Structures are given as C-alpha cells and as structure tokens.
XYZ file of C-alpha atoms in Angstrom:
578
model
C -14.823 -15.748 -8.589
C -15.261 -13.414 -11.533
C -13.193 -13.056 -14.653
C -13.286 -11.186 -17.910
C -11.647 -12.577 -21.047
C -11.003 -9.768 -23.542
C -11.386 -9.426 -27.234
C -7.939 -9.205 -28.749
C -7.372 -5.571 -29.500
C -4.882 -2.779 -29.061
C -7.181 -0.650 -28.009
C -15.612 5.092 16.437
C -13.141 4.002 18.776
C -10.064 3.388 16.900
C -8.104 0.499 18.375
C -4.649 0.628 16.928
C -1.174 -0.088 18.171
C -0.244 1.831 21.276
C 2.468 3.438 19.215
C 0.419 4.330 16.160
C -0.445 7.949 15.424
C -3.767 9.719 15.754
C -5.111 9.614 12.229
C -6.587 12.471 10.259
C -8.124 12.205 6.814
C -8.826 15.901 6.408
C -5.236 17.144 6.099
C -5.353 16.939 2.314
C -3.544 19.311 0.019
C -3.346 19.659 -3.727
C -1.197 17.079 -5.428
C -1.013 14.897 -8.460
C 1.993 12.683 -8.982
C 2.218 10.444 -11.949
C 4.440 7.466 -11.424
C 5.367 5.992 -14.751
C 8.537 4.008 -14.901
C 10.583 2.198 -17.423
C 11.723 -1.227 -16.339
C 12.102 -4.217 -18.601
C 11.575 -7.421 -16.669
C 12.456 -10.929 -17.696
C 10.377 -13.801 -16.289
C 7.781 -11.383 -14.935
C 4.200 -12.390 -15.046
C 3.566 -10.049 -16.520
C -9.993 22.813 -16.197
C -12.616 23.378 -13.647
C -15.371 25.985 -13.503
C -15.511 25.717 -9.730
C -13.712 28.716 -8.311
C -12.455 26.959 -5.190
C -10.727 24.197 -7.086
C -7.012 24.468 -7.729
C -5.339 22.649 -10.569
C -2.642 20.104 -9.866
C 0.632 20.152 -11.727
C 2.249 16.971 -12.866
C 4.843 15.584 -15.182
C 5.117 12.382 -17.102
C 8.224 10.229 -17.148
C 9.247 7.116 -18.987
C 7.161 3.986 -18.945
C 7.505 0.842 -16.910
C 8.082 -1.892 -19.501
C 7.161 -5.397 -18.458
C 8.046 -8.532 -20.346
C 4.919 -10.513 -21.133
C 5.619 -14.237 -20.582
C 2.775 -15.132 -22.935
C 4.019 -13.250 -26.002
C 7.077 -11.562 -27.494
C 6.053 -7.980 -26.690
C 6.287 -5.912 -23.565
C 3.484 -3.980 -21.965
C 3.612 -0.699 -20.110
C 2.012 -0.011 -16.747
C 1.444 3.353 -15.074
C 0.212 4.318 -11.615
C -0.913 7.744 -10.437
C -0.232 9.082 -6.937
C -3.270 11.350 -7.043
C -5.112 13.628 -4.637
C -8.596 14.926 -5.389
C -8.748 18.642 -6.154
C -12.332 18.983 -4.950
C -13.909 17.500 -1.809
C -17.358 17.261 -0.205
C -16.172 19.048 2.946
C -15.636 22.204 0.881
C -19.411 22.551 0.536
C -21.702 23.064 3.568
C -24.716 21.660 1.723
C -24.607 18.639 -0.554
C -27.064 17.759 -3.281
C -26.841 16.028 -6.653
C -25.823 19.238 -8.432
C -23.037 19.967 -5.954
C -21.871 16.352 -6.170
C -21.384 16.767 -9.915
C -19.401 19.959 -9.273
C -17.107 17.957 -6.996
C -16.741 15.002 -9.355
C -16.126 16.993 -12.537
C -12.817 18.689 -11.554
C -11.398 15.369 -10.404
C -12.464 13.665 -13.625
C -10.928 16.591 -15.521
C -7.640 15.919 -13.717
C -7.837 12.265 -14.729
C -8.143 13.316 -18.356
C -5.280 15.817 -18.139
C -2.986 13.166 -16.701
C -3.913 10.584 -19.321
C -3.506 13.164 -22.089
C -0.033 14.071 -20.788
C 0.977 10.421 -20.720
C -0.069 9.895 -24.306
C 1.397 13.175 -25.538
C 4.796 12.408 -24.053
C 4.908 9.025 -25.762
C 4.177 9.566 -29.414
C 4.051 5.968 -30.632
C 1.635 3.242 -29.631
C 4.589 1.038 -28.657
C 5.709 3.117 -25.665
C 2.387 4.385 -24.320
C 0.863 2.859 -21.205
C -1.265 -0.215 -21.753
C -2.825 0.021 -18.292
C -3.240 2.928 -15.855
C -4.280 2.648 -12.201
C -5.821 5.513 -10.203
C -6.235 5.362 -6.389
C -9.115 4.648 -4.051
C -11.454 7.577 -3.310
C -9.765 9.631 -6.019
C -13.057 11.140 -7.211
C -14.346 12.611 -3.944
C -12.027 11.634 -1.091
C -12.712 9.551 2.033
C -14.525 10.514 5.198
C -18.229 10.638 4.318
C -20.318 8.285 6.458
C -23.839 9.635 5.868
C -25.354 7.180 3.396
C -27.672 9.708 1.772
C -24.717 11.983 1.075
C -22.572 9.092 -0.125
C -25.339 8.065 -2.503
C -24.916 11.376 -4.346
C -21.473 10.242 -5.551
C -22.404 6.635 -6.380
C -23.723 5.129 -9.610
C -25.547 1.855 -10.370
C -22.672 -0.025 -11.998
C -24.100 -2.736 -14.279
C -23.898 -6.314 -13.038
C -24.174 -7.936 -16.460
C -20.588 -7.636 -17.675
C -18.944 -6.882 -20.016
C -21.100 -3.822 -20.626
C -20.469 -2.063 -23.926
C -21.061 1.383 -25.390
C -21.277 3.296 -22.108
C -19.458 6.174 -23.791
C -22.425 6.537 -26.159
C -25.044 6.009 -23.461
C -27.716 8.631 -22.837
C -28.297 7.253 -19.328
C -27.798 10.160 -16.945
C -27.042 7.741 -14.103
C -23.713 6.925 -15.770
C -21.967 10.282 -15.340
C -18.677 8.821 -14.053
C -18.848 5.605 -16.061
C -19.528 7.441 -19.309
C -16.622 9.835 -18.778
C -14.177 7.017 -17.986
C -15.446 4.826 -20.822
C -14.835 7.647 -23.274
C -11.319 8.204 -21.905
C -10.327 4.554 -22.212
C -11.656 4.277 -25.767
C -10.252 7.647 -26.869
C -6.731 6.796 -25.711
C -6.861 3.023 -26.225
C -5.799 2.119 -22.688
C -7.001 -0.125 -19.874
C -8.061 1.998 -16.888
C -8.479 0.727 -13.329
C -10.103 3.260 -11.018
C -12.218 3.458 -7.886
C -15.784 4.736 -7.484
C -19.018 4.015 -5.615
C -21.521 1.373 -6.708
C -25.156 1.601 -5.546
C -27.368 -1.470 -5.895
C -31.006 -1.326 -4.839
C -32.336 -4.206 -2.747
C -35.552 -5.361 -1.101
C -35.494 -5.404 2.688
C -38.332 -7.927 2.837
C -36.777 -10.525 0.533
C -33.064 -9.953 1.159
C -31.970 -10.392 4.772
C -28.668 -8.650 4.062
C -30.345 -5.585 2.545
C -29.691 -2.413 4.583
C -32.733 -0.688 6.047
C -32.537 2.109 3.466
C -32.998 -0.409 0.653
C -29.641 -0.013 -1.048
C -26.144 -1.453 -0.955
C -23.301 1.056 -1.189
C -20.041 -0.574 -2.273
C -16.496 0.787 -2.486
C -15.670 -0.467 -5.974
C -12.803 -0.926 -8.414
C -13.887 -0.648 -12.040
C -11.981 -1.735 -15.150
C -12.439 -0.448 -18.697
C -10.685 -2.027 -21.671
C -9.177 -0.197 -24.633
C -12.529 -0.001 -26.431
C -14.259 1.623 -23.473
C -16.065 -1.545 -22.448
C -16.773 -2.016 -18.745
C -15.263 -5.475 -18.264
C -15.359 -6.112 -14.511
C -15.883 -4.612 -11.061
C -14.761 -5.577 -7.565
C -16.393 -4.622 -4.249
C -14.020 -3.958 -1.348
C -14.275 -6.749 1.221
C -12.418 -5.436 4.286
C -13.574 -1.929 5.155
C -11.386 0.447 7.161
C -13.552 2.813 9.243
C -15.999 3.195 6.348
C -19.194 3.214 8.376
C -21.469 4.185 5.495
C -20.178 1.491 3.131
C -21.302 -2.136 2.792
C -18.695 -4.925 2.473
C -18.445 -6.979 -0.689
C -18.961 -10.726 -0.809
C -15.231 -11.503 -0.646
C -15.105 -13.375 -3.942
C -11.867 -12.883 -5.902
C -12.205 -10.828 -9.072
C -9.717 -10.731 -11.934
C -9.503 -9.865 -15.616
C -7.284 -10.880 -18.513
C -5.990 -8.216 -20.904
C -5.441 -8.350 -24.643
C -1.699 -8.457 -23.912
C -2.177 -11.717 -22.036
C -1.728 -10.623 -18.411
C -4.150 -11.732 -15.710
C -4.692 -9.013 -13.080
C -6.361 -9.519 -9.694
C -8.185 -6.601 -8.079
C -7.800 -5.465 -4.457
C -8.630 -2.277 -2.556
C -6.542 -0.863 0.309
C -7.203 -2.797 3.558
C -7.980 -5.970 1.571
C -4.248 -6.449 1.090
C -3.687 -7.240 4.783
C -6.096 -10.171 4.950
C -5.654 -13.708 3.716
C -8.664 -13.609 1.412
C -9.271 -12.853 -1.370
C -5.514 -12.303 -1.855
C -4.455 -15.922 -1.374
C -7.141 -17.166 -3.763
C -5.965 -14.728 -6.422
C -2.332 -15.790 -6.050
C -2.580 -19.497 -5.330
C -5.815 -20.686 -6.943
C -6.393 -18.314 -9.845
C -2.654 -17.669 -10.194
C -2.906 -14.091 -11.386
C 0.185 -12.542 -12.935
C -0.167 -9.251 -11.056
C -2.303 -7.329 -8.563
C -3.902 -4.018 -9.586
C -4.190 -2.249 -6.243
C -6.048 0.969 -5.438
C -5.666 2.583 -2.035
C -6.137 5.607 0.167
C -3.615 4.115 2.557
C -3.268 5.355 6.124
C 0.454 5.586 6.794
C 1.986 5.134 10.218
C 5.443 6.471 9.375
C 7.965 5.080 9.784
C 6.348 1.948 11.203
C 3.941 1.025 8.431
C 4.108 3.093 5.242
C 2.087 1.937 2.271
C 4.963 2.006 -0.211
C 7.222 -0.126 1.985
C 4.407 -2.596 2.649
C 3.658 -2.891 -1.075
C 7.299 -3.704 -1.740
C 7.505 -6.182 1.133
C 4.330 -7.944 0.063
C 5.517 -8.159 -3.542
C 8.793 -9.648 -2.323
C 7.415 -12.210 0.120
C 4.541 -13.310 -2.114
C 6.794 -13.314 -5.209
C 4.152 -11.415 -7.109
C 3.848 -8.232 -9.147
C 1.865 -5.179 -8.043
C 0.820 -1.989 -9.756
C -0.277 0.074 -6.771
C -1.828 3.542 -6.667
C -2.507 5.620 -3.554
C -3.284 9.255 -2.780
C -0.486 11.801 -2.998
C -2.300 14.399 -0.890
C 0.313 14.153 1.891
C 2.532 11.688 3.733
C -0.538 10.424 5.614
C -1.756 8.629 2.472
C 0.962 8.801 -0.185
C 2.915 5.919 -1.651
C 2.442 4.522 -5.158
C 4.673 2.145 -7.041
C 5.241 -0.704 -9.418
C 6.730 -3.765 -7.784
C 8.038 -6.836 -9.568
C 8.678 -9.508 -6.919
C 10.325 -6.945 -4.655
C 12.151 -5.060 -7.373
C 10.459 -1.726 -6.964
C 10.164 1.815 -8.152
C 7.852 4.205 -6.409
C 7.115 7.666 -5.126
C 6.296 8.985 -1.667
C 5.364 12.501 -0.612
C 6.916 13.119 2.848
C 5.207 16.457 3.528
C 1.770 17.800 4.360
C 1.910 20.072 1.347
C 1.315 18.454 -2.004
C 3.886 18.861 -4.727
C 4.618 17.299 -8.099
C 7.260 14.643 -8.651
C 8.093 11.931 -11.118
C 10.081 8.722 -11.006
C 11.500 6.404 -13.637
C 14.012 3.573 -13.872
C 15.406 0.961 -16.200
C 16.568 -2.493 -15.229
C 16.001 -6.226 -15.425
C 15.141 -9.046 -13.081
C 15.264 -12.787 -13.498
C 13.702 -13.820 -10.199
C 11.725 -17.045 -10.054
C 7.986 -16.866 -10.490
C 7.476 -19.427 -7.717
C 5.893 -18.265 -4.489
C 8.222 -18.096 -1.502
C 7.313 -20.774 1.037
C 9.271 -21.700 4.128
C 10.060 -25.201 2.896
C 11.986 -23.783 -0.063
C 14.308 -21.490 1.901
C 17.589 -22.334 3.597
C 18.348 -20.025 6.551
C 21.394 -17.824 6.014
C 21.787 -16.797 9.636
C 21.754 -19.864 11.893
C 21.532 -20.051 15.686
C 21.746 -16.296 16.017
C 21.779 -15.477 19.756
C 21.996 -12.014 21.195
C 22.983 -11.444 24.825
C 22.826 -8.329 26.960
C 26.309 -7.225 28.007
C 26.019 -6.366 31.700
C 29.070 -4.112 31.473
C 27.712 -2.169 28.521
C 26.023 1.169 29.371
C 23.346 0.442 26.797
C 21.945 -2.100 29.256
C 20.483 0.685 31.400
C 17.973 1.617 28.702
C 14.449 1.234 30.039
C 11.978 -1.190 28.510
C 8.241 -0.415 28.676
C 5.577 -3.069 28.071
C 1.911 -2.240 27.534
C -1.298 -4.138 26.920
C -4.829 -3.054 26.108
C -7.670 -3.625 28.617
C -8.719 -6.818 26.857
C -5.180 -8.202 26.821
C -5.495 -8.678 23.070
C -2.597 -6.420 22.055
C 0.870 -6.088 23.613
C 3.668 -3.604 22.919
C 7.183 -3.333 24.329
C 9.106 -0.132 23.610
C 12.753 0.737 24.335
C 13.564 4.390 23.491
C 17.154 5.478 22.880
C 19.173 8.252 21.260
C 21.542 6.738 18.664
C 25.236 7.249 19.324
C 27.657 7.611 16.452
C 29.800 4.531 15.889
C 28.024 2.514 18.574
C 26.875 -1.103 18.251
C 23.669 -2.243 19.934
C 22.877 -5.814 20.927
C 19.555 -6.687 22.557
C 18.151 -10.182 22.966
C 14.766 -11.598 23.903
C 12.682 -8.422 23.922
C 9.197 -9.825 24.492
C 5.654 -8.592 23.915
C 2.863 -11.117 24.319
C 3.983 -14.320 22.625
C 6.579 -12.658 20.365
C 10.295 -12.395 21.113
C 12.667 -10.167 19.136
C 16.446 -9.850 18.929
C 18.069 -6.657 17.657
C 21.658 -6.129 16.613
C 22.763 -3.009 14.734
C 25.549 -0.455 14.363
C 25.202 3.293 13.895
C 27.744 4.542 11.385
C 30.468 6.928 12.612
C 29.540 9.053 9.590
C 26.124 9.887 11.087
C 25.736 13.630 11.584
C 24.073 13.324 14.997
C 24.496 14.325 18.630
C 23.851 11.960 21.516
C 22.209 14.884 23.331
C 19.623 15.578 20.614
C 16.262 15.104 22.351
C 14.466 15.188 18.998
C 16.434 12.255 17.613
C 14.993 9.429 19.664
C 14.703 6.027 18.064
C 12.992 3.006 19.586
C 13.100 -0.749 19.460
C 9.489 -1.880 19.369
C 7.860 -5.298 19.666
C 4.117 -5.741 19.078
C 1.881 -8.779 19.323
C -1.866 -9.290 19.078
C -5.011 -7.976 17.440
C -5.037 -4.553 15.808
C -7.199 -2.229 13.723
C -10.827 -2.626 12.707
C -11.728 -5.210 11.547
C -9.110 -6.868 13.710
C -6.367 -9.129 12.492
C -3.546 -10.922 14.274
C -0.014 -9.641 13.816
C 3.412 -9.497 15.384
C 6.297 -7.180 14.613
C 9.872 -6.304 15.522
C 10.948 -2.762 14.633
C 13.771 -0.265 14.965
C 12.501 3.156 13.997
C 12.800 6.880 14.456
C 10.158 8.451 16.669
C 11.590 11.939 17.226
C 10.897 13.027 20.796
C 10.917 10.692 23.790
C 7.170 11.091 24.278
C 6.587 10.433 20.610
C 8.070 6.959 20.972
C 4.954 6.027 22.936
C 2.089 7.956 21.372
C 3.527 9.270 18.101
C 1.875 12.673 18.310
C 4.575 14.669 16.555
C 4.088 13.347 13.048
C 6.381 15.891 11.442
C 9.337 14.391 13.301
C 8.630 11.017 11.764
C 8.922 12.070 8.165
C 11.621 14.716 8.115
C 15.246 14.113 7.216
C 17.140 11.536 9.179
C 20.826 11.982 9.840
C 21.255 8.503 11.282
C 23.336 6.364 8.947
C 23.015 2.631 9.447
C 26.063 0.406 8.987
C 24.492 -2.982 9.671
C 21.306 -4.415 11.109
C 19.928 -7.817 12.058
C 16.422 -8.360 13.415
C 15.196 -11.786 14.450
C 11.581 -12.611 15.338
C 10.399 -15.756 17.099
C 6.985 -16.882 18.280
C 6.850 -18.333 21.792
C 3.908 -20.552 20.811
C 4.352 -23.277 18.225
C 1.056 -24.831 17.239
C -1.601 -22.152 16.737
C -0.454 -19.888 13.907
C 1.479 -19.841 10.709
C 3.130 -16.602 9.616
C 3.302 -14.600 6.421
C 6.413 -12.490 7.105
C 7.336 -9.209 5.425
C 10.532 -7.090 5.692
C 9.615 -3.383 5.543
C 12.390 -0.804 5.212
C 12.286 2.989 5.057
C 15.054 5.463 4.293
C 15.423 9.226 4.248
C 12.086 11.080 3.932
C 10.127 7.857 3.873
C 11.484 6.562 0.590
C 12.293 2.911 0.014
C 15.392 2.125 2.061
C 16.523 -0.720 -0.168
C 15.680 0.185 -3.742
C 15.508 -3.471 -4.698
C 14.578 -6.091 -2.128
C 16.756 -8.919 -3.336
C 19.193 -11.374 -1.841
C 22.462 -9.585 -2.447
C 25.737 -9.207 -0.615
C 24.229 -6.710 1.817
C 20.596 -7.781 2.215
C 19.439 -11.183 3.472
C 16.104 -12.406 4.774
C 14.178 -15.628 5.093
C 10.847 -13.779 5.189
C 8.364 -15.939 3.305
C 4.833 -17.313 3.422
C 3.587 -20.045 5.716
C 6.468 -19.850 8.166
C 6.277 -21.263 11.678
C 8.334 -18.721 13.582
C 7.943 -20.786 16.752
C 10.177 -23.364 15.091
C 12.246 -21.306 12.634
C 12.774 -17.647 13.587
C 12.319 -15.090 10.833
C 15.110 -12.610 10.255
C 16.311 -9.737 8.124
C 20.017 -8.908 7.987
C 21.919 -6.094 6.253
C 25.668 -5.509 6.176
C 27.785 -2.555 5.012
C 24.690 -0.493 4.309
C 25.907 3.052 5.089
C 22.521 4.553 4.227
C 20.329 7.108 5.988
C 17.755 5.225 7.972
C 14.218 5.862 9.286
C 12.962 2.417 10.172
C 13.055 -1.338 9.654
C 10.284 -3.767 10.572
C 9.776 -7.494 10.403
C 6.010 -7.898 10.229
C 4.153 -11.175 10.646
C 0.539 -11.447 9.559
C -0.804 -14.396 11.521
C -2.853 -17.021 9.680
C -4.646 -19.784 11.572
C -3.501 -23.289 10.726
C-alpha cells in the first residue's frame, strides 16, 4: 500500500446484461458542471486558441462543509461534473503538437473553474480544501492505439512526494507543471486523472509490454504547496485495450486537515479490492473517486450507485464523473448515504449547480449483516390467480455459456393499481416485488411508450467479469426497449409514474458459495436521486449491508407513502466468494 503524510499547511465483444444498452462514448457535448455543496456533518470521517473548441459555462455554489473528527475545524470538498472541450477525434492526424492543442483547452477549463470557486468564496475559511476532477477529463476516453495514447501521457515520478514541479523546466511535465502551479497558486488539494507512461525492459521484465512501456490510467494528487504527493494506477480496466492495469495495491493520502482519503478510478469501485483494503484495513475516512462512468439508465446510473455504495459501506465519497451527457454524468458528495449530487439527463450539455445544508449523526461503523435486525420478517408474496395482472408474460434468457441469466416481465403501469409478484427467478436468484402506483400518476394504461419492467438478473457480467444478482423495477419506455434498451431517450425523460409504496426482496437459492454486498439504488424524475437521503426513516427501510448471506436472510428495500415520481429501483448484490 502507499501513503503520503503531509506537512501541516494551509496551503471487442461487449458482454453485458441482456437488458443493458448499446454503449457509445462518442456522443459527447460541451458541459462543465461544478458541484460544490454546503453540508455540515457531525461524526463524519471526515480561453483557447483552438478555433474548434467551445468554452463551457459554469457556476459555483456554496461549499460542502465536513466536520473533521480529528480537529475542531471543518473542511470543504468540491467535485466537478466536467466534460472535455477538446478531443482527439476532432483531429484526423495526431502528433505531439496536436496533443498539446487538445490538452491546453481542457487545462484552461480546469483553471477557470478553480478560479471561479475561489472568487466566489472570498475568505480562506469557506474555500474548497480539496477538489476532484473526473477520469479522462483531459482528453476523453476511446483511444486504444498505444502510440497515440502515449502523446497524452507523461512520466509521473515514482519517488514521491515530488516537489517544485511548478518551477520545473522539464518539458515532459506539461500537465503536471500546470496542475502543480494551480494547486500552489490557490492553496488547494487537487485530485485529477491523467496518463502515466513508465518505460520498461522487455528482456528483464516479463510483464513489460512489447513496445517497452507501461501506460497507466492514473489518479494524481497535489497538495496545497503544489507538491505531487501520490499517484494511483487503475486496477480494473473497462474496455481500455491500450491501457495496462495497475498492481492493485491500495493507495491513500492524509491531508493537512487530518482526513485520510483512498483513491479509486471508475470500474475499480465494483470490485472487492482494493476497496475493501482501503475501508477495512487502512480505514480511510473517505474515497476520492474519479470516473467516466457508463450509465445504464435507469438500471445502473453512476450517481445512484455512488449513493448506494456510500450507504451500504458506511463510508464517505467525493465522486467526480463526466457531465458530457446522461451516458456518463453523475457527480456527488456522499456521507454514509446522505447525498447531494448532480446528473445531466440529456445528450446536450448544459450548466447546473447544486448545494445543500444539513447534518448527520450516523455511526461510523461499517454495516455488516450481524449488526442489523430485519424490519420486514417472513415477507411472502403470492400470485393472485383471479387478478388480471397474473396474465403478464415472463421472459427468461441466458447467454450461450449459461453464465448470465435474466428474467423480464414488461407491463404498463395502471393508476391506483397494486402489484404483487412472488418468486421471479433468474439463475440462482429469486425476487419478490410488491408495489402500488399512485392514483395521482398522470398516465394512461394504453400508453405504449410507458412500459416498465420487473427484471431479475444473475451471473457474470461486463469485462472483466464479476458476479452479481439484481432485482429491479424500472422504466424502459417501449415494449421492445424492455429487452434490448435501444431507445435511450425514453429512459431518461420525464416520468409521470408516481410511486406510493414499494417492497423488493432478493434471495439466493444457493447457500454456501457466496456472500453478498447489497446496495439499494433508486432513481427519480430525470435520473436524479429518488431518495435525497438514504436513511432509515419512516418511509425508507432496508437491510442492505455487507457480507450478507441472502440464501439465509433475504435482502430487502421497502418504502411507504412515497408519492414521488419514479424511474427505477434496484437491489444489487455484488457477489464475493467466501
């Protein structure tokens, strides 16, 4: 593991779910959204010369104030939902000069955003202490040619901390020098993502690629003085064929305000390591998370997953993703499920801000199954043979390798109707659904573009593969879209379905192979967080925790008297081998 202790200073066959959409990384539009919130928490761990480049607009809101358990002062965290304003695909030929022309406008946008933050908060006591920018913010994803990727990468020093980069004459440090100068000029910690190239010898290093260089997707951290204090190489790569995986070792740093942050990048968050080591062994206070998330709305949106993970792991996250469009947007600050965030539901980028004030006194202990008493006991759901809803058709699918199963039941919601479905099975997962559509829903039972579906999944997904299971009720738009999710725009537009109550129960039909980390993910109108604060209140209950055995104790989420516009709810289990 790697840690930095600071000086004290102010300073390409894609195997996805059968119901997941066809992904596209090129539908990127101009957008910069700064998410800076104000929330005091108790017991928290605490202009371009390139003619084709457009300039993003953005605003700055209040700061997210976090109580530091190690001192008497608060600190302020900011995340940026940012889309690059210049991309490699805009240029038919790439060389080192063109690469600089692509990087410079994006770095200029970084500086404009940081300047706005500082200008809107005149005193040092309400300015951000730490700012997080997203993955691939400097040139965007999609490049797989290693020679072209190399044009955007720099040899990030291994001997850390590395000082005085801002004053360095080393031309290899174009990005590092610019970011070092920004952090020292404004006296702020900056977490951002860039490429790290490390030369290697193919004859002495068996892991060395044939071209003699490692290319790593990398998070970099500068302290207030502009010192490069640590770096983290992404471990779990998501269709990044030109990139080399990191060694998987957990990396963290401790700030001068006493908070210990762990570093993760995008797809890393799904896997057990290095996340569990950061939380359970190193016991970080918070996760600084950069991402160019690939949303599957409304099934698996990044913002909802961040909130669910923060809730179930009882941890804090400052998470930044790309605001280019709904395919990648979703940035927020999450304090053990108490969340504030922003999501762009359109293909066209636009500016938005978010802020909030509040408190939380939730326990800092991790949520484990042994510490939770079930609220809903012996919940059984039976099909009513006399109920017309029973004629709905269930479809079950599996992939050719029988490694992934999906069961889908499409339906058009009916105003005022209650639904009760038991033992919907896919693979070794069984789900029960019970919910009521509010009579105040402005819907028609003949609307063929208002299909919802109950969905059960079980098995291996994505690349690299991981084991999961899920129970979902979600909008899919057209009937066909419930199966192949082609019509993305239907998934993220307004919903007129108002939910009165909902209970989902998930049970494994095998009892001795897996343990489950379970997450409740909820989405409301236009893909925003359905429940602003995931907390055990009079209307929201769940036993979703870590290390459950859903073959013995079913997981559930239950909501009563909600009366809120609704896009989707999912109980997701990430399977961990015992």
